[in-house]
Amino acid sequence: MSAFAGIVQAVTRHRGVVACLIVSADDGIVVEGTAHVGVNTAAFAALTASLHRKATRAAAAAAFGTVQVLDLEAEEGRVIAAGQGGLLVVAVTDARANFGLVRVELLRAAAGL
Amino acid sequence: MAYATSVGWAEAPLRRFVGDARVELAVLLHPSGQVLAQVGFQRALDVQTACALSAAIHATSGQLGRLVEGAPFRGLHVGGEARQFYIGALPVRGSEVLLLAVFDMESSLGIVQLYLEELRAGVAAAAPLLEAPTEPALAEDFERELDRNLAKLFGRAE
Amino acid sequence: MYADDIRSMSEALAAEPQSLVFLPLAEALLARGDLTAAARVAQRGAGRHAMRAEAHDLVARIALAQGDEARAEAAWARVLELAPAFGTAHRGLGLLRYRQGRLEEATRHLEAALAGDPDDQIVGAALAAVQRALAGGGGEGRARTAPRTSVPVPAIEDLDTLRPAELFDATLGDTPQVALLLDRDGLVTAGRYVTADGADMGIVLGAHLSGVSDEADRAMRHFGLGRWTRIVLEAEAATIALSPEESSVVLVAAPQGTPLGFVRRTLDHCTAVARVWLGRRS
């Protein structure tokens, strides 16, 4: 069992979470993760990491500091990412998920990276 | 013979890839080093140089893969200070073409790999139908072609 | 409404996108609880038939069902611009104002709604409660005078007199937040962000954060989650929230420590204001 399996398990036990990925922030490559069938983990990893990088550069340019949580809300679900040390914990949820709970879990997970 | 300009059918899928993946430079080439399409290079000589080197790197890493695990490595990623590159093989209709992609922080290895399949499908759809070879190309023909390209690169006449 | 009826209406709409069949189709989807599809059909239809009050009324009712009060308010405001006596719009706005504690506005709308349908018992009860609250009455049935939000939205008629930089001033009030409306190139269309020493940070913020919305647009093509509706970035020193509005992006930034829900609510209100303002300029 990898070092991150516990983190992934803790996030995916929340209702509505369809994928949890540990992603290399710079490369956008999946390090560890689990997902429902049909979820394109490579796409979520690469594009969420890219979005996070862009957001981080934008926040830094505006002197807002580093981005600790990124929350992308869409019509049919959500992508939430938190991270440190070059890694991101990315949760993909459907519309049923309790955002507040998942967010708290992700912050806890990011602290453990 | 090395092509300094793009062969028509390969350019559109490569441009789409460059736009989607936001890479700086990209070349599609035959494994012998012949350019099929390029985007972003300033000079024809740079294209030829990149093609010859990429083909050589791919051939070398392929041999290393055969040595280490009995099958050629399919892709190589190298990260630099401000830029990275990826060289990968795209299987197309029984043969393969190579991709060299150079990118900075606007892209990433994950993004390049994400759009690689779309590029492969685009190239496969656009590539003109080639006659199937009646016998496999001899390895020495390929190496002779590659050597010729490298000789041009390093200025040694044949 | 049976599934077959919905299917045949969908086919009719697909064959002729300009047709008004989107109205009964969206109603049927709303009745079935398929709110996302209903919203999509209604919004597209309202876009094609922008001068039809009932199209915007449908958008508003679906938005309310989705819990998007800001979008509902904006759509009903548009209805009343087109048809000042439209009963459902007065009803909807009256009830929203009642919940928001804006009792005088609620009275005007509820009276207009009751004039159109004197038998509407819900409107009658709400009007009675509002009148008691205004008269200082208490006890059972007392109106909820505590506003659901402390972020005011300017009256629609004031928008035309505002300079673009002032567009969000009333909505933001004296909260330490900033709001900008950005075009597709990240240029500031309305709102302002000027630091204490007079530097215009709106340009910087807009330029960098518009790249985030572009990135989100690209990502959504691969995610299979529909369109993005909101992005919130929690940074060390600030919380930044973005939402798309037509080809523009609304941006709100708040100091770290501002409750997330409050930032999101501010974003929704600013987006509603931007929607109306842009609509009046299109």
Coordinates of C-alpha atoms in Angstrom, one line a residue:
Chain A
M1 CA 0.0 0.0 0.0
S2 CA 1.5 3.4 -1.0
A3 CA 2.0 6.3 1.3
F4 CA -0.9 8.1 -0.2
A5 CA -3.5 5.2 -0.1
G6 CA -4.8 6.4 3.3
I7 CA -5.4 9.9 2.0
V8 CA -7.2 8.6 -1.1
Q9 CA -9.4 6.4 1.0
A10 CA -10.3 9.1 3.4
V11 CA -11.4 11.4 0.6
T12 CA -13.3 8.8 -1.5
R13 CA -15.4 7.7 1.5
H14 CA -17.4 10.9 1.2
R15 CA -20.6 10.7 -0.7
G16 CA -20.5 12.0 -4.2
V17 CA -16.7 11.8 -4.7
V18 CA -16.2 9.9 -8.0
A19 CA -12.4 10.2 -8.0
C20 CA -9.5 11.2 -5.8
L21 CA -6.1 11.6 -7.3
I22 CA -2.7 12.5 -6.0
V23 CA -1.1 14.5 -8.8
S24 CA 2.3 15.9 -9.5
A25 CA 1.6 19.6 -9.6
D26 CA 4.3 20.4 -12.2
D27 CA 3.8 17.5 -14.5
G28 CA 0.1 16.8 -14.1
I29 CA 0.8 13.1 -13.8
V30 CA -1.2 10.8 -11.5
V31 CA 0.9 9.5 -8.6
E32 CA -1.8 7.6 -6.8
G33 CA -5.5 7.6 -7.0
T34 CA -8.8 5.9 -7.5
A35 CA -11.8 6.6 -9.7
H36 CA -15.2 5.4 -10.8
V37 CA -15.3 3.6 -14.1
G38 CA -15.4 6.0 -17.0
V39 CA -13.6 8.9 -15.2
N40 CA -10.7 10.1 -17.3
T41 CA -8.1 10.4 -14.6
A42 CA -5.3 11.5 -16.9
A43 CA -7.4 14.4 -18.1
F44 CA -8.5 15.4 -14.6
A45 CA -4.9 15.2 -13.4
A46 CA -3.2 17.1 -16.2
L47 CA -5.8 19.8 -16.6
T48 CA -6.5 20.4 -12.9
A49 CA -2.7 20.7 -12.3
S50 CA -2.5 23.1 -15.2
L51 CA -5.4 25.2 -13.8
H52 CA -3.7 25.2 -10.4
R53 CA -0.4 26.3 -11.9
K54 CA -2.1 29.1 -13.7
A55 CA -4.1 30.1 -10.6
T56 CA -1.0 30.1 -8.5
R57 CA 0.9 32.4 -11.0
A58 CA -2.1 34.7 -11.1
A59 CA -2.4 34.9 -7.4
A60 CA 1.3 35.5 -7.0
A61 CA 1.3 38.3 -9.6
A62 CA -1.5 40.0 -7.6
A63 CA 0.4 39.5 -4.4
F64 CA -2.2 37.2 -2.9
G65 CA 0.2 34.5 -2.1
T66 CA 0.0 30.8 -2.9
V67 CA -3.3 29.1 -3.8
Q68 CA -4.3 26.6 -1.0
V69 CA -7.6 25.5 -2.4
L70 CA -9.0 25.5 -5.9
D71 CA -12.7 24.9 -6.4
L72 CA -14.0 24.5 -9.9
E73 CA -17.8 24.3 -9.8
A74 CA -19.6 23.1 -12.9
E75 CA -23.2 22.3 -14.0
E76 CA -22.9 18.6 -13.2
G77 CA -20.1 18.3 -10.6
R78 CA -17.0 19.8 -9.1
V79 CA -13.3 19.6 -9.1
I80 CA -11.5 20.6 -5.9
A81 CA -7.7 20.6 -5.4
A82 CA -5.4 21.4 -2.5
G83 CA -1.8 20.7 -2.1
Q84 CA 1.7 21.4 -1.1
G85 CA 5.2 20.4 -1.8
G86 CA 4.7 19.8 -5.5
L87 CA 1.7 17.5 -5.0
L88 CA -2.0 18.1 -5.3
V89 CA -4.9 16.1 -3.9
V90 CA -7.7 16.4 -6.4
A91 CA -11.2 15.3 -5.7
V92 CA -13.8 15.0 -8.5
T93 CA -17.4 15.0 -7.2
D94 CA -20.9 14.8 -8.6
A95 CA -23.6 17.3 -7.7
R96 CA -24.6 15.4 -4.6
A97 CA -21.4 15.9 -2.7
N98 CA -21.2 18.0 0.4
F99 CA -18.6 20.6 -0.6
G100 CA -17.9 21.7 2.9
L101 CA -17.0 18.2 4.1
V102 CA -14.9 17.4 1.1
R103 CA -13.0 20.7 1.3
V104 CA -12.2 20.0 5.0
E105 CA -11.0 16.5 4.1
L106 CA -8.8 17.9 1.2
L107 CA -7.2 20.5 3.5
R108 CA -6.4 17.7 6.0
A109 CA -5.1 15.6 3.2
A110 CA -2.9 18.3 1.8
A111 CA -1.4 18.9 5.2
G112 CA -0.4 15.3 5.2
L113 CA 1.4 15.3 1.9
Chain B
M1 CA 16.3 13.5 -48.5
A2 CA 15.4 15.8 -45.6
Y3 CA 12.3 18.0 -45.9
A4 CA 12.8 21.5 -44.6
T5 CA 9.1 22.3 -45.0
S6 CA 6.0 20.5 -43.9
V7 CA 4.3 17.8 -45.9
G8 CA 0.7 19.0 -46.3
W9 CA -1.3 16.3 -44.6
A10 CA 0.6 16.3 -41.3
E11 CA 0.5 20.0 -40.6
A12 CA -3.2 20.4 -39.6
P13 CA -3.2 17.7 -36.9
L14 CA 0.2 19.0 -35.6
R15 CA -1.2 22.6 -35.4
R16 CA -4.2 21.4 -33.5
F17 CA -2.0 19.6 -31.1
V18 CA 0.3 22.7 -30.6
G19 CA -2.8 24.8 -29.9
D20 CA -4.5 22.4 -27.5
A21 CA -1.3 21.4 -25.6
R22 CA 0.2 24.9 -25.7
V23 CA 3.6 23.7 -26.6
E24 CA 6.2 26.1 -28.0
L25 CA 7.7 23.9 -30.8
A26 CA 6.7 20.7 -32.3
V27 CA 7.9 18.4 -35.1
L28 CA 6.4 15.3 -36.6
L29 CA 9.1 13.2 -38.3
H30 CA 9.8 9.9 -39.8
P31 CA 12.0 7.7 -37.6
S32 CA 14.7 8.2 -40.2
G33 CA 14.7 11.9 -39.4
Q34 CA 12.7 13.2 -42.4
V35 CA 10.4 16.0 -41.3
L36 CA 6.7 15.6 -41.9
A37 CA 5.5 18.8 -40.3
Q38 CA 6.8 21.5 -37.9
V39 CA 5.3 24.3 -35.9
G40 CA 7.2 27.1 -34.2
F41 CA 10.7 26.8 -35.6
Q42 CA 12.3 30.0 -37.0
R43 CA 14.8 28.4 -39.4
A44 CA 14.8 25.4 -41.7
L45 CA 18.2 24.3 -40.5
D46 CA 16.9 24.2 -36.9
V47 CA 14.1 21.9 -38.1
Q48 CA 16.6 19.5 -39.8
T49 CA 18.8 19.6 -36.8
A50 CA 15.9 18.8 -34.4
C51 CA 14.7 16.0 -36.6
A52 CA 18.1 14.3 -36.9
L53 CA 18.8 14.6 -33.2
S54 CA 15.3 13.4 -32.3
A55 CA 15.5 10.4 -34.6
A56 CA 18.9 9.5 -33.1
I57 CA 17.6 9.9 -29.5
H58 CA 14.6 7.7 -30.3
A59 CA 16.7 5.1 -32.0
T60 CA 19.1 5.0 -29.0
S61 CA 16.5 4.9 -26.4
G62 CA 14.7 2.2 -28.3
Q63 CA 17.8 0.1 -28.3
L64 CA 18.2 0.8 -24.6
G65 CA 14.6 -0.4 -24.0
R66 CA 15.2 -3.6 -25.9
L67 CA 18.3 -4.2 -23.7
V68 CA 16.6 -3.4 -20.4
E69 CA 13.1 -4.8 -20.9
G70 CA 13.0 -6.5 -24.2
A71 CA 10.9 -3.9 -25.9
P72 CA 11.8 -0.3 -27.2
F73 CA 10.9 2.6 -24.9
R74 CA 8.0 4.5 -26.5
G75 CA 8.6 8.0 -25.1
L76 CA 11.3 10.1 -23.5
H77 CA 10.8 13.2 -21.3
V78 CA 13.6 15.5 -20.4
G79 CA 13.1 18.5 -18.0
G80 CA 15.3 21.6 -18.2
E81 CA 15.5 24.9 -16.3
A82 CA 12.8 26.7 -18.2
R83 CA 11.8 24.2 -20.9
Q84 CA 11.2 20.5 -21.3
F85 CA 10.9 18.2 -24.2
Y86 CA 9.1 15.1 -25.0
I87 CA 10.0 12.6 -27.8
G88 CA 7.5 9.9 -28.5
A89 CA 6.5 7.4 -31.1
L90 CA 3.0 7.4 -32.5
P91 CA 1.9 4.2 -34.1
V92 CA 0.2 5.0 -37.4
R93 CA -1.2 2.3 -39.7
G94 CA 1.4 -0.3 -39.0
S95 CA 4.3 2.1 -39.0
E96 CA 5.2 5.0 -36.7
V97 CA 5.9 8.7 -36.7
L98 CA 7.8 10.5 -34.1
L99 CA 6.8 13.6 -32.2
L100 CA 9.2 16.1 -30.7
A101 CA 7.4 18.6 -28.5
V102 CA 9.2 21.4 -26.6
F103 CA 7.3 23.3 -23.9
D104 CA 7.6 25.7 -21.0
M105 CA 5.5 26.3 -18.0
E106 CA 2.4 26.9 -20.1
S107 CA 2.2 23.2 -20.6
S108 CA 3.3 20.0 -18.9
L109 CA 4.1 16.4 -19.5
G110 CA 0.6 15.4 -18.5
I111 CA -1.0 17.8 -20.9
V112 CA 1.3 16.7 -23.7
Q113 CA 0.4 13.1 -23.0
L114 CA -3.3 13.9 -22.8
Y115 CA -3.4 15.4 -26.3
L116 CA -1.1 12.8 -27.8
E117 CA -3.9 10.3 -28.5
E118 CA -5.8 13.0 -30.4
L119 CA -2.7 13.8 -32.3
R120 CA -2.2 10.2 -33.2
A121 CA -5.8 9.8 -34.3
G122 CA -5.5 13.0 -36.4
V123 CA -2.3 11.9 -38.0
A124 CA -3.8 8.4 -38.7
A125 CA -6.9 10.0 -40.3
A126 CA -4.9 12.5 -42.4
A127 CA -2.0 10.3 -43.5
P128 CA -2.2 9.2 -47.2
L129 CA -2.6 5.5 -47.7
L130 CA 0.8 4.0 -48.3
E131 CA 1.3 0.7 -50.0
A132 CA 2.1 -2.0 -47.6
P133 CA 5.8 -3.0 -47.9
T134 CA 6.2 -6.5 -49.4
E135 CA 9.0 -7.2 -47.1
P136 CA 10.2 -5.5 -44.0
A137 CA 12.6 -2.6 -44.5
L138 CA 16.1 -3.7 -43.8
A139 CA 17.5 -2.2 -40.6
E140 CA 20.6 -1.2 -42.5
D141 CA 18.6 1.0 -44.9
F142 CA 17.1 2.8 -42.0
E143 CA 20.5 3.3 -40.3
R144 CA 22.0 4.5 -43.6
E145 CA 19.3 7.1 -43.9
L146 CA 19.8 8.2 -40.3
D147 CA 23.5 8.3 -40.7
R148 CA 23.1 10.5 -43.8
N149 CA 21.0 12.9 -41.9
L150 CA 23.4 13.1 -39.0
A151 CA 26.3 13.6 -41.4
K152 CA 24.6 16.6 -42.9
L153 CA 23.9 17.9 -39.4
F154 CA 27.5 17.6 -38.4
G155 CA 28.8 18.8 -41.8
R156 CA 30.5 15.7 -42.9
A157 CA 29.9 15.1 -46.6
E158 CA 29.1 11.6 -47.8
Chain C
M1 CA -46.0 14.8 -18.9
Y2 CA -44.9 11.5 -20.4
A3 CA -41.3 10.8 -21.6
D4 CA -42.6 10.4 -25.1
D5 CA -44.0 13.9 -25.1
I6 CA -40.7 15.3 -23.9
R7 CA -38.8 13.3 -26.5
S8 CA -41.1 14.5 -29.3
M9 CA -40.8 18.1 -28.2
S10 CA -37.0 17.7 -28.0
E11 CA -37.0 16.4 -31.6
A12 CA -39.2 19.2 -32.7
L13 CA -36.8 21.8 -31.1
A14 CA -33.8 20.1 -32.6
A15 CA -35.4 20.2 -36.1
E16 CA -36.4 23.9 -35.7
P17 CA -34.3 25.7 -33.0
Q18 CA -36.2 28.9 -33.5
S19 CA -39.5 27.2 -32.6
L20 CA -41.4 28.2 -29.4
V21 CA -41.7 24.5 -28.4
F22 CA -38.8 25.2 -26.0
L23 CA -41.5 26.8 -23.7
P24 CA -43.6 23.7 -23.0
L25 CA -40.4 21.5 -23.2
A26 CA -38.7 23.4 -20.5
E27 CA -41.9 23.4 -18.4
A28 CA -42.1 19.7 -18.8
L29 CA -38.5 19.2 -17.7
L30 CA -39.1 21.5 -14.8
A31 CA -42.1 19.5 -13.7
R32 CA -40.1 16.3 -14.0
G33 CA -37.4 17.8 -11.8
D34 CA -34.8 17.7 -14.5
L35 CA -33.6 21.2 -13.6
T36 CA -30.3 21.3 -15.5
A37 CA -31.9 20.3 -18.8
A38 CA -34.8 22.7 -18.1
A39 CA -32.4 25.6 -17.5
R40 CA -30.4 24.8 -20.6
V41 CA -33.5 24.7 -22.8
A42 CA -35.0 27.8 -21.2
Q43 CA -31.8 29.9 -21.4
R44 CA -31.2 29.0 -25.1
G45 CA -34.8 29.8 -25.9
A46 CA -34.7 33.1 -24.0
G47 CA -31.5 33.9 -25.9
R48 CA -33.3 33.3 -29.2
H49 CA -36.5 35.0 -28.2
A50 CA -35.1 37.9 -26.1
M51 CA -38.2 40.0 -26.4
R52 CA -40.6 37.3 -25.1
A53 CA -41.4 38.0 -21.4
E54 CA -42.6 34.4 -20.8
A55 CA -39.2 33.1 -21.9
H56 CA -37.4 35.1 -19.2
D57 CA -40.2 34.2 -16.7
L58 CA -39.5 30.5 -17.4
V59 CA -35.7 31.1 -16.9
A60 CA -36.5 32.8 -13.6
R61 CA -38.8 30.0 -12.3
I62 CA -36.2 27.4 -13.1
A63 CA -33.4 29.4 -11.5
L64 CA -35.5 29.7 -8.4
A65 CA -36.0 26.0 -8.3
Q66 CA -32.3 25.5 -8.6
G67 CA -31.8 27.9 -5.6
D68 CA -30.2 30.6 -7.8
E69 CA -32.1 33.6 -6.5
A70 CA -29.8 36.1 -8.1
R71 CA -30.4 34.6 -11.6
A72 CA -34.1 34.5 -10.9
E73 CA -34.2 38.1 -9.8
A74 CA -32.3 39.2 -12.9
A75 CA -34.6 37.3 -15.2
W76 CA -37.8 38.6 -13.6
A77 CA -36.4 42.1 -13.8
R78 CA -36.1 41.6 -17.6
V79 CA -39.6 40.3 -17.7
L80 CA -41.0 43.5 -16.1
E81 CA -39.0 45.6 -18.5
L82 CA -40.8 43.8 -21.4
A83 CA -44.2 43.5 -19.7
P84 CA -44.6 45.7 -16.6
A85 CA -47.8 43.9 -15.4
F86 CA -46.5 40.3 -15.8
G87 CA -48.1 38.7 -12.7
T88 CA -45.6 35.8 -12.1
A89 CA -42.7 38.2 -12.1
H90 CA -44.3 40.4 -9.5
R91 CA -45.2 37.3 -7.5
G92 CA -41.7 35.9 -7.7
L93 CA -39.9 39.2 -6.9
G94 CA -42.4 40.0 -4.2
L95 CA -41.7 36.8 -2.4
L96 CA -38.0 37.2 -2.8
R97 CA -38.0 40.7 -1.5
Y98 CA -40.2 39.5 1.4
R99 CA -37.6 36.9 2.3
Q100 CA -34.8 39.5 1.9
G101 CA -36.6 41.8 4.3
R102 CA -37.0 44.5 1.7
L103 CA -40.5 45.0 2.7
E104 CA -41.5 48.2 0.8
E105 CA -40.4 46.7 -2.5
A106 CA -42.1 43.5 -1.5
T107 CA -45.3 45.4 -0.9
R108 CA -45.2 47.0 -4.4
H109 CA -44.7 43.7 -6.2
L110 CA -47.1 41.7 -4.1
E111 CA -49.8 44.2 -4.6
A112 CA -49.2 44.1 -8.3
A113 CA -49.4 40.3 -8.3
L114 CA -52.6 40.3 -6.3
A115 CA -54.2 42.8 -8.7
G116 CA -53.6 40.3 -11.5
D117 CA -54.8 37.3 -9.5
P118 CA -56.9 38.2 -6.4
D119 CA -57.4 34.5 -5.5
D120 CA -53.6 33.8 -5.0
Q121 CA -53.7 32.9 -1.4
I122 CA -49.9 32.6 -1.0
V123 CA -49.4 36.2 -2.3
G124 CA -52.3 37.4 -0.1
A125 CA -50.7 35.8 3.0
A126 CA -47.3 37.2 2.2
L127 CA -48.7 40.7 1.6
A128 CA -50.6 40.6 4.9
A129 CA -47.5 39.6 6.7
V130 CA -45.5 42.3 5.1
Q131 CA -48.1 44.9 6.0
R132 CA -48.1 43.7 9.6
A133 CA -44.4 44.0 9.8
L134 CA -44.4 47.5 8.3
A135 CA -47.0 48.5 10.8
G136 CA -44.8 47.1 13.7
G137 CA -47.0 44.1 14.3
G138 CA -45.6 41.0 16.0
G139 CA -46.6 37.5 17.0
E140 CA -47.4 34.6 14.8
G141 CA -47.0 35.2 11.1
R142 CA -44.4 37.9 11.7
A143 CA -42.4 38.6 8.6
R144 CA -38.8 37.7 8.6
T145 CA -37.4 41.2 8.8
A146 CA -33.8 40.0 9.1
P147 CA -32.3 40.2 5.6
R148 CA -31.0 37.0 4.2
T149 CA -28.1 38.9 2.9
S150 CA -26.4 42.0 4.0
V151 CA -25.2 42.7 0.4
P152 CA -27.5 45.2 -1.3
V153 CA -28.3 45.0 -5.0
P154 CA -28.9 48.4 -6.7
A155 CA -32.3 49.1 -8.2
I156 CA -32.3 48.3 -11.9
E157 CA -33.3 51.9 -12.8
D158 CA -30.1 53.2 -11.2
L159 CA -27.8 51.1 -13.4
D160 CA -28.0 53.5 -16.4
T161 CA -26.7 56.4 -14.4
L162 CA -23.7 54.7 -12.9
R163 CA -20.2 55.0 -14.4
P164 CA -18.8 51.6 -15.3
A165 CA -16.2 51.8 -12.5
E166 CA -19.1 52.3 -10.0
L167 CA -21.1 49.3 -11.2
F168 CA -20.6 47.1 -8.1
D169 CA -20.2 49.9 -5.5
A170 CA -23.8 49.5 -4.1
T171 CA -23.5 45.7 -4.1
L172 CA -20.2 45.7 -2.3
G173 CA -21.3 48.4 0.2
D174 CA -18.6 49.0 2.8
T175 CA -17.4 45.4 2.7
P176 CA -13.6 45.1 2.0
Q177 CA -14.1 43.3 -1.3
V178 CA -13.5 44.3 -4.9
A179 CA -15.4 43.3 -8.0
L180 CA -14.6 43.5 -11.6
L181 CA -16.3 42.7 -14.9
L182 CA -13.7 41.4 -17.4
D183 CA -14.0 40.9 -21.1
R184 CA -12.7 37.8 -22.9
D185 CA -9.2 39.4 -23.1
G186 CA -9.0 40.1 -19.4
L187 CA -9.6 43.8 -19.8
V188 CA -11.7 45.5 -17.1
T189 CA -15.2 46.5 -18.5
A190 CA -16.6 47.6 -15.2
G191 CA -15.8 47.8 -11.5
R192 CA -12.5 48.9 -10.0
Y193 CA -9.6 47.8 -7.8
V194 CA -7.5 50.7 -6.8
T195 CA -5.0 50.3 -3.9
A196 CA -4.5 52.8 -1.1
D197 CA -1.6 54.3 -2.9
G198 CA -3.7 54.8 -6.1
A199 CA -2.3 51.9 -8.1
D200 CA -4.9 50.4 -10.5
M201 CA -4.6 46.7 -9.7
G202 CA -7.7 45.9 -11.8
I203 CA -5.6 45.7 -14.9
V204 CA -3.1 43.2 -13.3
L205 CA -5.8 41.1 -11.6
G206 CA -7.9 41.0 -14.8
A207 CA -5.0 40.0 -17.0
H208 CA -3.8 37.2 -14.9
L209 CA -7.1 35.8 -13.8
S210 CA -8.7 35.8 -17.2
G211 CA -6.1 33.2 -18.0
V212 CA -7.6 31.0 -15.3
S213 CA -11.1 31.2 -16.9
D214 CA -9.5 30.3 -20.3
E215 CA -7.9 27.3 -18.7
A216 CA -11.2 26.3 -17.1
D217 CA -12.9 26.5 -20.5
R218 CA -10.3 24.1 -22.0
A219 CA -10.6 21.8 -19.1
M220 CA -14.3 21.5 -19.3
R221 CA -14.1 20.1 -22.8
H222 CA -12.5 17.0 -21.2
F223 CA -14.2 16.8 -17.9
G224 CA -17.7 15.8 -18.9
L225 CA -19.2 18.0 -16.1
G226 CA -21.0 20.5 -18.3
R227 CA -20.0 24.2 -18.2
W228 CA -18.1 25.7 -15.3
T229 CA -20.2 28.0 -13.2
R230 CA -17.8 29.3 -10.6
I231 CA -14.2 29.1 -9.6
V232 CA -13.0 29.9 -6.1
L233 CA -9.3 30.3 -5.3
E234 CA -8.4 30.4 -1.6
A235 CA -5.0 32.0 -1.5
E236 CA -2.9 33.0 1.5
A237 CA -3.9 36.7 1.5
A238 CA -7.2 36.6 -0.4
T239 CA -10.1 34.6 -1.7
I240 CA -10.9 35.1 -5.4
A241 CA -14.1 34.0 -7.0
L242 CA -14.9 34.0 -10.7
S243 CA -18.1 33.3 -12.6
P244 CA -18.8 33.4 -16.4
E245 CA -21.4 35.8 -17.7
E246 CA -21.9 35.5 -21.5
S247 CA -18.5 36.2 -23.0
S248 CA -17.4 38.1 -19.8
V249 CA -16.1 37.0 -16.4
V250 CA -17.2 38.5 -13.1
L251 CA -14.4 38.5 -10.5
V252 CA -14.7 39.2 -6.8
A253 CA -11.7 39.3 -4.4
A254 CA -12.0 39.4 -0.6
P255 CA -9.4 39.5 2.1
Q256 CA -8.4 36.2 3.7
G257 CA -10.8 35.5 6.6
T258 CA -13.9 36.6 4.7
P259 CA -16.4 33.7 5.1
L260 CA -16.4 31.7 1.9
G261 CA -20.2 31.6 1.7
F262 CA -20.2 35.4 1.9
V263 CA -17.8 35.7 -1.0
R264 CA -19.8 33.4 -3.1
R265 CA -23.0 35.3 -2.3
T266 CA -21.3 38.5 -3.3
L267 CA -20.2 36.9 -6.5
D268 CA -23.7 35.8 -7.3
H269 CA -25.1 39.3 -6.6
C270 CA -22.4 41.0 -8.7
T271 CA -23.0 38.5 -11.5
A272 CA -26.7 39.4 -11.4
V273 CA -25.9 43.0 -11.6
A274 CA -23.5 42.4 -14.5
R275 CA -26.0 40.4 -16.3
V276 CA -28.6 43.1 -16.2
W277 CA -26.1 45.8 -17.0
L278 CA -24.7 43.9 -20.0
G279 CA -28.2 43.1 -21.1
R280 CA -29.1 46.8 -21.2
R281 CA -26.0 47.4 -23.4
S282 CA -26.5 44.6 -25.9

